[in-house]
Structures are given as structure tokens and as C-alpha cells.
XYZ file of N, CA and C in Angstrom:
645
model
N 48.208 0.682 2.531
C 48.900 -0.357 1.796
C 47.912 -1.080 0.883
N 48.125 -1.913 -0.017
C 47.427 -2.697 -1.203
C 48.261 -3.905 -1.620
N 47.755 -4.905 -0.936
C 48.216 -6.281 -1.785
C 47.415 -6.942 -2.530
N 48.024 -7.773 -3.490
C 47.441 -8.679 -4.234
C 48.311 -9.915 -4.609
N 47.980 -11.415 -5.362
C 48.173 -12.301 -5.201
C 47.857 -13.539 -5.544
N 48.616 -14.948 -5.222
C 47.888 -15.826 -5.475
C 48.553 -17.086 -4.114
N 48.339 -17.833 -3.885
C 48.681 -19.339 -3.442
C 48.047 -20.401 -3.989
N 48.487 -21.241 -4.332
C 47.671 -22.133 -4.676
C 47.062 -21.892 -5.786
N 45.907 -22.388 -5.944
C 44.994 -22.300 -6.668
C 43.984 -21.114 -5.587
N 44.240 -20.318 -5.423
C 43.475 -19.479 -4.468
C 44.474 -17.956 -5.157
N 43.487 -16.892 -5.542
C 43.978 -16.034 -6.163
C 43.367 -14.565 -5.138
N 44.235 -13.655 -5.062
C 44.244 -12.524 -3.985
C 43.967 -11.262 -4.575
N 42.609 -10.563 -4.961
C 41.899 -9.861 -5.889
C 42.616 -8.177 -4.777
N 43.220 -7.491 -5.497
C 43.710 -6.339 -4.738
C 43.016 -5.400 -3.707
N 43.203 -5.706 -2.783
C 42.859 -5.438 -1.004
C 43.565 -4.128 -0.885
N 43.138 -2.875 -0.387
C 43.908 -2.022 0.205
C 43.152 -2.389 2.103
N 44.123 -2.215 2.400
C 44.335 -1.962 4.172
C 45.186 -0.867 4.618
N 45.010 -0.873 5.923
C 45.839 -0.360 6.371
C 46.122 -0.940 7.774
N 47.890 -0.691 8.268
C 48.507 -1.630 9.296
C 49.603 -0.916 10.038
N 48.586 -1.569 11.225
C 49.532 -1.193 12.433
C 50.572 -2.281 12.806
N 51.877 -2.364 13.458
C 52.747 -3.229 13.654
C 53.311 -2.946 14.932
N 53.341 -3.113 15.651
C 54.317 -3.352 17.132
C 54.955 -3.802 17.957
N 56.243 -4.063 18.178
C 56.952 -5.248 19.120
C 56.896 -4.912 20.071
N 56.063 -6.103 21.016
C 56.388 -7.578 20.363
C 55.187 -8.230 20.184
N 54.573 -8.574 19.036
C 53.582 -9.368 18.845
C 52.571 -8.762 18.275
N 52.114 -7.396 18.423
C 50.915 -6.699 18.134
C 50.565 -6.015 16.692
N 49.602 -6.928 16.010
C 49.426 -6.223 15.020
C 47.552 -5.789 14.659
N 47.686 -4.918 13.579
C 46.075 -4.683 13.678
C 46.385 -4.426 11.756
N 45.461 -5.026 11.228
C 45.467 -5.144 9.724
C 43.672 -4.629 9.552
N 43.683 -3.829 8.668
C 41.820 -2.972 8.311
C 41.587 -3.309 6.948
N 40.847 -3.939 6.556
C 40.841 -4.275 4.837
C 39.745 -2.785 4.800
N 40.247 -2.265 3.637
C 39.477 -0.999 3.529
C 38.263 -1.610 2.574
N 36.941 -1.411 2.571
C 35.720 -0.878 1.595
C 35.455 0.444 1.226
N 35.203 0.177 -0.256
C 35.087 1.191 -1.098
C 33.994 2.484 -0.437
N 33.195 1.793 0.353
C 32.713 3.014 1.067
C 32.072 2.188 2.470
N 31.499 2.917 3.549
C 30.785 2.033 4.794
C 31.977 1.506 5.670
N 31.344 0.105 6.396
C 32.193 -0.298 6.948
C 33.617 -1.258 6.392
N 34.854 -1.391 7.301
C 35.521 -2.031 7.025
C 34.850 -3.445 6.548
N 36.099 -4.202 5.620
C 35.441 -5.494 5.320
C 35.956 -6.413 6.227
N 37.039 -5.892 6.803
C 37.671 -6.894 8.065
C 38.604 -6.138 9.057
N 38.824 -6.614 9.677
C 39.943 -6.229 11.267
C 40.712 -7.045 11.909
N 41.857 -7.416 11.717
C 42.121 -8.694 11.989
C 43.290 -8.064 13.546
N 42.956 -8.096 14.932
C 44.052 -7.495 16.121
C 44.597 -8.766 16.283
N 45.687 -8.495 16.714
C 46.585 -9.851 17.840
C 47.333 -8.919 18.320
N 47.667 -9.873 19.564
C 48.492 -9.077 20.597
C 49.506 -11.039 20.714
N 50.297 -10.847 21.859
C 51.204 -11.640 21.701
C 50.149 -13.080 22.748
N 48.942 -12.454 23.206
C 48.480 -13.672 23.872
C 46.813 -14.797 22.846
N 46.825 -13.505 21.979
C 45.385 -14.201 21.187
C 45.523 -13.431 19.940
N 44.300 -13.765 18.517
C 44.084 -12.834 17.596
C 42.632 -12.918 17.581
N 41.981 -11.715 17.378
C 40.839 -12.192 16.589
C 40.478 -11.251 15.365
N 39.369 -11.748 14.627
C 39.264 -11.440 13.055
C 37.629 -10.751 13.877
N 37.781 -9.617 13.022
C 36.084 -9.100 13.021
C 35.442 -8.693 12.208
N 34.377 -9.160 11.632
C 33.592 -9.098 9.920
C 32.711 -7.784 10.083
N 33.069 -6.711 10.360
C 31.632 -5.618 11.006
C 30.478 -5.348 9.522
N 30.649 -5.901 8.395
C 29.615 -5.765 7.400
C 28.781 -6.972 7.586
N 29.279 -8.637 8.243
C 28.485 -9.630 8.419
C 28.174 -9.723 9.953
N 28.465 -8.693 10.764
C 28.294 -8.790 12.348
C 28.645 -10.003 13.168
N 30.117 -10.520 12.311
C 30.393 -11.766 12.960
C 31.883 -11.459 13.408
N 32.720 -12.326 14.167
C 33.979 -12.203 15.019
C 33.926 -13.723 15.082
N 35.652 -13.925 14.917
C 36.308 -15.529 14.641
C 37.466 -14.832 16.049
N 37.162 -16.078 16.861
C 38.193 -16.035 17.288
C 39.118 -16.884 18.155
N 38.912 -18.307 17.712
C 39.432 -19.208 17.361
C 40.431 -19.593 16.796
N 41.217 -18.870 16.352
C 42.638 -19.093 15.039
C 43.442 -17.699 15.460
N 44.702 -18.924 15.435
C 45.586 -17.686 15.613
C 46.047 -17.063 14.751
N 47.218 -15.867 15.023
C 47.555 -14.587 14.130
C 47.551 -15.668 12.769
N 48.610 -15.947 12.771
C 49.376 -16.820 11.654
C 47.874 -17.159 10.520
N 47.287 -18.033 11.116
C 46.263 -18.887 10.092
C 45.336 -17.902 10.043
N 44.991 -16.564 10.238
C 44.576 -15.945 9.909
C 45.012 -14.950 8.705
N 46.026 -14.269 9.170
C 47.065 -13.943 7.583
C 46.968 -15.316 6.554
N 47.424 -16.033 7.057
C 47.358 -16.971 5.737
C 46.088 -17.006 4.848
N 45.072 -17.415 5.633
C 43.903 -16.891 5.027
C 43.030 -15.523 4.469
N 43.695 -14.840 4.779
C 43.351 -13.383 4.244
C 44.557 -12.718 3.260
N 45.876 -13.874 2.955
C 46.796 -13.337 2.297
C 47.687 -14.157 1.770
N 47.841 -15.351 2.208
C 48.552 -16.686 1.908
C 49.772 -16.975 2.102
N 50.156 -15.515 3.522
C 51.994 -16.300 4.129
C 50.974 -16.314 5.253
N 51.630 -17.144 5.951
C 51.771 -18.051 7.108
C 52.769 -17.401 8.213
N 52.228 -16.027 8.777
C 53.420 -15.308 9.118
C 52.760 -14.700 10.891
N 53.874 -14.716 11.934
C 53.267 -13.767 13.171
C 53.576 -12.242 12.633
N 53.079 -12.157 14.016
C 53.188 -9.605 13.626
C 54.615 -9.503 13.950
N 55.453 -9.780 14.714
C 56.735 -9.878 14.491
C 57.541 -10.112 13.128
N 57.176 -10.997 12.397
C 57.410 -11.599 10.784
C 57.084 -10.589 9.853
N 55.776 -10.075 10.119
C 55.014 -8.856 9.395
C 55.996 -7.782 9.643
N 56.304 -7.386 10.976
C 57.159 -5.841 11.233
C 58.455 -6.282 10.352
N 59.401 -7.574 10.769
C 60.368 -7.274 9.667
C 60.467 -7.511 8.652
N 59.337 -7.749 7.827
C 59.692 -8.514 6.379
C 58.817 -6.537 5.649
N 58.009 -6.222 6.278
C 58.099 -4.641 6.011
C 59.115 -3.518 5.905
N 60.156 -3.820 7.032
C 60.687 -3.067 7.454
C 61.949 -3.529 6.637
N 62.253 -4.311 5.714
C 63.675 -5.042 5.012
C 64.331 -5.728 6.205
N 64.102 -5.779 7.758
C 64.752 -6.692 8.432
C 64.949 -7.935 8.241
N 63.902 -8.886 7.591
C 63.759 -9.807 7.754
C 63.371 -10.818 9.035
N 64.264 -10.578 9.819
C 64.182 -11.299 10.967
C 64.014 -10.139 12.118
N 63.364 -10.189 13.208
C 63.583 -9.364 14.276
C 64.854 -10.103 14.887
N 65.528 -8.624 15.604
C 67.155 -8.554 16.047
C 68.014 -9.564 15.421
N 67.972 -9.501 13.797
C 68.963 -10.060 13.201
C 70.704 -9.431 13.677
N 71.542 -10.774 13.539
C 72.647 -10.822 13.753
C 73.325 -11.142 12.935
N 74.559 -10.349 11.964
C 75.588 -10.284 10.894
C 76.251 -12.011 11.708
N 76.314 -12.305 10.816
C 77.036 -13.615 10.867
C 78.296 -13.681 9.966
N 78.332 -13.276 8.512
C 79.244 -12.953 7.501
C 78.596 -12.732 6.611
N 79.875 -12.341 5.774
C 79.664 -11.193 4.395
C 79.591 -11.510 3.357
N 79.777 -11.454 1.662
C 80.564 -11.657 1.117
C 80.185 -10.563 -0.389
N 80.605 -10.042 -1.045
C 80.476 -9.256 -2.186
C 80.368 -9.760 -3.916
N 79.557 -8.949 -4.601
C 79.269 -9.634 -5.563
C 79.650 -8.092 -6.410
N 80.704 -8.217 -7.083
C 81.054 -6.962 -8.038
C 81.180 -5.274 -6.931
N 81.221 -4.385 -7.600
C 81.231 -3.725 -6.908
C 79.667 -2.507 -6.269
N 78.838 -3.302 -6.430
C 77.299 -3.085 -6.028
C 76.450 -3.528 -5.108
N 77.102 -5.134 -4.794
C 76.202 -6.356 -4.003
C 76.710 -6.408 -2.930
N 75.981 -7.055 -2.020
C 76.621 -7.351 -0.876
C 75.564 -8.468 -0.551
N 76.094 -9.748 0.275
C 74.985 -10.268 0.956
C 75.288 -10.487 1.971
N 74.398 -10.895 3.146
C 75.210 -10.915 4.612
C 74.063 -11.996 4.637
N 75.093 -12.858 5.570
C 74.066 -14.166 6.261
C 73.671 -13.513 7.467
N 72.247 -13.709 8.380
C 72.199 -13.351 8.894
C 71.932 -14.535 10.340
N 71.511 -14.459 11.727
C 71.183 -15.543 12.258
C 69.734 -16.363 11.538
N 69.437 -17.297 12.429
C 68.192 -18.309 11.677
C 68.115 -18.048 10.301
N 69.025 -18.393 9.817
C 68.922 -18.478 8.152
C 68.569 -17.621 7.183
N 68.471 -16.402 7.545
C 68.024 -15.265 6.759
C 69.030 -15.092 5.941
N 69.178 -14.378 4.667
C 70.373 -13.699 4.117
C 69.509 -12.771 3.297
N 70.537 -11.347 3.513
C 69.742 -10.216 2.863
C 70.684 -9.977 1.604
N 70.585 -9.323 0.428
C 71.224 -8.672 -0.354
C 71.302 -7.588 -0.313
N 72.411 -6.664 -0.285
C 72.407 -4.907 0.087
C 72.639 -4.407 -1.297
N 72.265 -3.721 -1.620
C 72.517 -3.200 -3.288
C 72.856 -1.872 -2.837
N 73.761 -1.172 -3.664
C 74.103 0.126 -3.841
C 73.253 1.363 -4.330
N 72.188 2.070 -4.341
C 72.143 3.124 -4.375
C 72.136 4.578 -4.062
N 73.078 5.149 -5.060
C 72.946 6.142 -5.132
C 74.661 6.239 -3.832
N 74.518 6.841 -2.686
C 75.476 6.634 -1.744
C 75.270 5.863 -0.263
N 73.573 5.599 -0.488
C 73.196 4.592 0.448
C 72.808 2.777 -0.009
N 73.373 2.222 0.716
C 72.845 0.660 0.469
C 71.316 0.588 0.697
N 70.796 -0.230 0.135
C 69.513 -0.402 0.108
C 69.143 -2.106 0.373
N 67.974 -2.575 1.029
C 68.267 -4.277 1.183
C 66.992 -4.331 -0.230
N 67.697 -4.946 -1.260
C 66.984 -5.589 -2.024
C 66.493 -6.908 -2.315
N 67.031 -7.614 -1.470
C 66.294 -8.854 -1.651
C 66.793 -9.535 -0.558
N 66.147 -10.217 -0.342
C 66.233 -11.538 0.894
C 65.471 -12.751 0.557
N 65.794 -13.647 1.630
C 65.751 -14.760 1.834
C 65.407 -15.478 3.392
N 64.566 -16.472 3.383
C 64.450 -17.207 4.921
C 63.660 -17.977 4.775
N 63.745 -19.284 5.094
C 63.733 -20.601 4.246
C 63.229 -20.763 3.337
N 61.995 -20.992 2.832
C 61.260 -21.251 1.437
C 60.859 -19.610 0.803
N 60.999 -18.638 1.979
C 60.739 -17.561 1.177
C 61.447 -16.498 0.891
N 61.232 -16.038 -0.387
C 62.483 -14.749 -1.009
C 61.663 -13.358 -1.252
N 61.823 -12.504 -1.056
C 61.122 -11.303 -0.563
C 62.083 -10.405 -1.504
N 61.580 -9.449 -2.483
C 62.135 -8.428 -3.230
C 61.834 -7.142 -2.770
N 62.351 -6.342 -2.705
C 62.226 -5.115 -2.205
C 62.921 -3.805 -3.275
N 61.648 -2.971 -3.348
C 61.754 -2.037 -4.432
C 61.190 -0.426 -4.272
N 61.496 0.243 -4.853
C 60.723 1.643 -4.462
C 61.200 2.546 -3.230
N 62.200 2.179 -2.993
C 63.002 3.058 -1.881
C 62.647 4.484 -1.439
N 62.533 4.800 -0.185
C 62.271 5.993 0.061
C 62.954 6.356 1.419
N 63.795 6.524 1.234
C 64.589 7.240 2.574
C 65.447 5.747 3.027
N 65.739 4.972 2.487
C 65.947 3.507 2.849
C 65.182 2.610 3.086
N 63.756 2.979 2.895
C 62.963 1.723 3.161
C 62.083 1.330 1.951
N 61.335 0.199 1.950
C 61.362 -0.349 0.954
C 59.369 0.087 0.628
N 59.125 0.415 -0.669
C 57.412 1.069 -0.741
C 56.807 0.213 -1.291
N 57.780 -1.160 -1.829
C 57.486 -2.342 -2.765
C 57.980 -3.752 -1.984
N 57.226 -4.478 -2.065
C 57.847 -5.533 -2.144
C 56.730 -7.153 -2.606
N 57.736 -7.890 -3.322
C 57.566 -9.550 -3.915
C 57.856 -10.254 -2.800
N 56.767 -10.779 -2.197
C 57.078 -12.682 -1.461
C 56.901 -13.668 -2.044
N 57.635 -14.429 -2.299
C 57.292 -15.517 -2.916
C 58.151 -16.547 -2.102
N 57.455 -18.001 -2.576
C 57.691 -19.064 -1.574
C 58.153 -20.185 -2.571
N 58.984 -20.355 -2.793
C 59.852 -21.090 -4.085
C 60.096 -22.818 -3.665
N 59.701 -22.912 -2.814
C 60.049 -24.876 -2.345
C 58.494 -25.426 -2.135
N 57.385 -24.422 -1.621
C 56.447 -25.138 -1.094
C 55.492 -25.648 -2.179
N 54.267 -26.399 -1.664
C 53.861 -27.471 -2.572
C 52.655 -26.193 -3.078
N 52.608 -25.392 -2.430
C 51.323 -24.712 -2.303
C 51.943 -23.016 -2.980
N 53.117 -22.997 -4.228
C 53.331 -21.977 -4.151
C 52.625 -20.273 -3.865
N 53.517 -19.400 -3.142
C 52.753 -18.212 -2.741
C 53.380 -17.117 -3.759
N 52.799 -15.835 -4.385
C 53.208 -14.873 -4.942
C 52.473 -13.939 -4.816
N 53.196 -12.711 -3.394
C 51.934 -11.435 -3.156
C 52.803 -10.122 -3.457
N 52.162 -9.337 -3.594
C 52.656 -8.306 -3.986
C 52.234 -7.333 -2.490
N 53.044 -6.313 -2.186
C 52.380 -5.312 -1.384
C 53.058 -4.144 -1.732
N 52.152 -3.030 -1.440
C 52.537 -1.799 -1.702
C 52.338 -0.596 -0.600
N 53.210 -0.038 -0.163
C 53.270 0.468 1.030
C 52.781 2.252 0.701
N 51.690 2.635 1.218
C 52.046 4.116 1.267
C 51.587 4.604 2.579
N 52.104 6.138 2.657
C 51.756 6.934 4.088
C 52.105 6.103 5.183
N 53.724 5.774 4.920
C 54.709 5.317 6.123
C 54.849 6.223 6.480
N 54.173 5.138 8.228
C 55.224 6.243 9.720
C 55.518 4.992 10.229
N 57.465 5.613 10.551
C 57.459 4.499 11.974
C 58.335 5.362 12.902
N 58.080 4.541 13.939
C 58.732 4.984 15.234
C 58.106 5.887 15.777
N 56.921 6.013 15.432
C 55.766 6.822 16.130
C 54.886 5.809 17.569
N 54.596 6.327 18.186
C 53.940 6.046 19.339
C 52.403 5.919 19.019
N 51.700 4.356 19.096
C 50.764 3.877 18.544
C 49.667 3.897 19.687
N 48.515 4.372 19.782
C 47.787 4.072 20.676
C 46.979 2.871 21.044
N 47.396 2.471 22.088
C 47.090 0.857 22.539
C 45.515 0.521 22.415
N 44.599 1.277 22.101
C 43.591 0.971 21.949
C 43.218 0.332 20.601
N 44.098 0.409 19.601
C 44.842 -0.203 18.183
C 44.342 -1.434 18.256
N 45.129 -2.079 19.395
C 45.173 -3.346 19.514
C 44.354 -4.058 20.572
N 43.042 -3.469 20.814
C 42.319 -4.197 21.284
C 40.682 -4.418 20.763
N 40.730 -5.581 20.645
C 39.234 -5.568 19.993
C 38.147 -5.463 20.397
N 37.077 -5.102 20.286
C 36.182 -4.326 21.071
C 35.026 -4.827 20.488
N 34.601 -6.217 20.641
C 33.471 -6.537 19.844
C 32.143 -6.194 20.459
N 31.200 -5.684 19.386
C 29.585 -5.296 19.651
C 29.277 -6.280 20.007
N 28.170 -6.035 21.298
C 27.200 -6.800 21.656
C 26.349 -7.713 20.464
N 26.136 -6.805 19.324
C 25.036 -7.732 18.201
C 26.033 -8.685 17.535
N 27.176 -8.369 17.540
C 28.073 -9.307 16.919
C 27.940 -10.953 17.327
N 27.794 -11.821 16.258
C 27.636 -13.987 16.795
C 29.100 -14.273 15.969
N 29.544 -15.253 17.026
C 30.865 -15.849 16.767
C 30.477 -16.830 15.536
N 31.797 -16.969 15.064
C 31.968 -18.083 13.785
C 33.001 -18.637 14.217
N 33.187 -20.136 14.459
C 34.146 -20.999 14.130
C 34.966 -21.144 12.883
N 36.376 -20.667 12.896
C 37.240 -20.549 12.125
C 37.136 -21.703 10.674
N 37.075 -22.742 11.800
C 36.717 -24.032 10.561
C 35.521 -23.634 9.059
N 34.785 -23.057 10.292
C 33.173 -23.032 9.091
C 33.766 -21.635 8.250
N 34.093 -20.783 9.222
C 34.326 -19.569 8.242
C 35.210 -19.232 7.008
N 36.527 -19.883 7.094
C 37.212 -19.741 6.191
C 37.145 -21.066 4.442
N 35.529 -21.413 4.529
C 35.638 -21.348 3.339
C 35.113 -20.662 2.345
N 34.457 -19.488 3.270
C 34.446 -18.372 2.268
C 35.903 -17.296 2.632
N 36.360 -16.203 1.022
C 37.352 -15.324 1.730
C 37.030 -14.247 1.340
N 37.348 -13.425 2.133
C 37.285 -11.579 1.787
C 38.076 -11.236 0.990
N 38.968 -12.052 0.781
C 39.872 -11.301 -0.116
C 40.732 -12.039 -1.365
N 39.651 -13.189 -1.657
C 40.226 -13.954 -2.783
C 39.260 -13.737 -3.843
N 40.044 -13.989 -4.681
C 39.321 -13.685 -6.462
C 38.867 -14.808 -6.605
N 36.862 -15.107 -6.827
C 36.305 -16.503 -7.482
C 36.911 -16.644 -8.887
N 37.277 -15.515 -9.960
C 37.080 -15.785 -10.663
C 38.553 -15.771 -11.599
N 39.462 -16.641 -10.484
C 40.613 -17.036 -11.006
C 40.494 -18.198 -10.933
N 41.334 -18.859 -12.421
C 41.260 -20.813 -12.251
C 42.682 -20.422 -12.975
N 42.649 -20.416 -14.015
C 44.140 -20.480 -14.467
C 45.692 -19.871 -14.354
N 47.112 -20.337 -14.978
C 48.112 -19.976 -14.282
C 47.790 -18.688 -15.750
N 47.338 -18.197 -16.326
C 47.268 -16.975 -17.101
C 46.496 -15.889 -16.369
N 46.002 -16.355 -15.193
C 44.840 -14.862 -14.809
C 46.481 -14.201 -13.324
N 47.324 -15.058 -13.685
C 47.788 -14.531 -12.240
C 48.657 -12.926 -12.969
């Protein structure tokens, strides 16, 4: 996968990774380098997360899933949030609440906790093209077998607007993940960093964005 981005005044210089997802709770995100080691590793499981720097031989692990994505990407999201906002669910075990149609192409369905998806017509399968769940609206594009190879988050109420892009390739799901995925395995030479001190530098933000023209 490859995102890029901005929040804020904080701009998201294009990252490829790659990501594991698992319910309930478990995710493992790899920021790829152009060659050597990863530039990051970020595991959580549903009881802790931690972040591991193996090019600075340091490990944060102090901050949970959430404020860690945020900082390496600028939603504010658990691995549950991650599996369905990938997957066009939106919500894990969303529930149809009602319907209603827009011409003969649209569809939107409310879903429980405030989600609402849009189903668009192609071809002879519906496709979810866009959603919604509270401040954020999520576009979905590039279809491949029904799932989505594209997608826009953006966060339209907050003070701190977000706009990331991700791009999905060499989807598998429903494959059987090996649990060793999700456990972190830090080196002995590895020294902890306090989350506080660490995140004011980022792995994956652009210094050399200031204006609303570089986005």
C-alpha cells in the first residue's frame, strides 16, 4: 500500500507500507525503505501497541494504537477502524438501519453508530463509493472484484483538517495470518523513547511543506 497527505499544517510525503489487519484489534503496519531496514513497525494487539524504529534502534511504547496512526498518518483510528474503513465496511458488524435511493444508480443506507455508506451501481454489481462517520467521509475508487484499491479520508468539521490518500495493492483477505505478525520482538540493543519526546520528529511527514499550494 502507499499513502500520502496532509493534517494540519503537517504534510504526509508518500510512504509505501505494507499491512496486516485482524479482528479483533490486531494490526501490524511496515513503512517500507528504499533499501535496508524498515523505517518503522508499528504492532497492536487489542491489549497494547508498540512502534519500532529498527534504522534508529529505538522502540516507543508508551502510546496507544490510535496516537500512533495519528502520528504516522493523521486519522486518529484503532485496527478495527483500519480493517473497515479498508475493507468499504466502515464500521465493524455494521447494521442496515434504512435505505433510501438517489436516481436510478445510488443508494445510501444508514448504518448503526452513524455511519452511512453510498452504494453506486457498477456494471451489475453495487460498489460502496463513499461513506461517512462523524467528521469523516471516505471515497472509495478503483474497484476490483468489489473492493475498493483507492480511497480519500477526509475530515470535514475538525479544526485540524485531515486529507490522505491510500492506495491498496497485492490484496489478500480471508487468508490465515501468522500470529507471529503481531508480536513484537524487540532487540536487546534496542533503548526506549518516550512517546512525548519522540513524536516531534516524524517518519513520515514532509519538512518541506508550509503552504495550502504544496498539498
Amino acid at each position: 500500500m502507499m499513502f500520502r497527505g496532509y493534517t494540519g499544517q503537517r504534510s504526509f510525503r508518500r510512504t509505501r507500507a505494507r499491512a496486516a489487519v485482524k479482528r479483533p484489534g490486531f494490526l501490524r503496519l511496515e513503512g517500507m525503505a528504499p533499501f535496508g531496514a524498515p523505517a518503522f513497525i508499528l504492532i497492536a494487539t487489542p491489549d497494547d501497541a508498540t512502534l519500532l524504529l529498527p534504522r534508529e534502534r529505538q522502540v516507543v511504547r508508551d502510546a496507544s494504537a490510535s496516537d500512533l496512526l495519528y502520528f504516522l498518518s493523521g486519522l486518529s483510528l484503532e485496527p478495527d477502524d483500519v480493517h473497515a474503513l479498508l475493507t468499504g465496511c466502515v464500521i465493524q458488524d455494521g447494521v442496515s438501519l434504512s435505505a433510501r435511493a438517489y436516481g436510478d444508480d445510488w443508494v445510501a443506507i444508514d448504518l448503526n453508530g452513524g455511519a452511512t455508506v453510498y452504494s453506486r451501481r457498477s456494471g451489475i454489481t453495487p460498489v460502496i463509493s463513499i461513506s461517512t462517520l462523524g467528521d469523516l467521509v471516505v471515497e472509495y475508487s478503483e474497484h476490483v472484484r468489489g473492493l475498493p484499491r483507492k480511497l480519500r479520508i477526509q475530515t470535514v468539521t475538525a479544526s485540524s483538517p485531515t486529507d490522505l490518500t491510500i492506495e491498496l495493492s497485492q490484496v489478500n483477505v480471508n487468508i490465515e495470518i501468522n500470529p507471529e505478525a503481531f508480536e513484537a520482538s524487540v532487540p536487546a540493543t534496542f533503548s526506549s523513547v518516550a512517546f512525548d519526546d519522540f513524536k516531534l520528529q516524524s517518519l513520515t511527514e514532509d519538512r518541506s511543506f508550509a503552504t495550502d499550494a504544496g498539498r
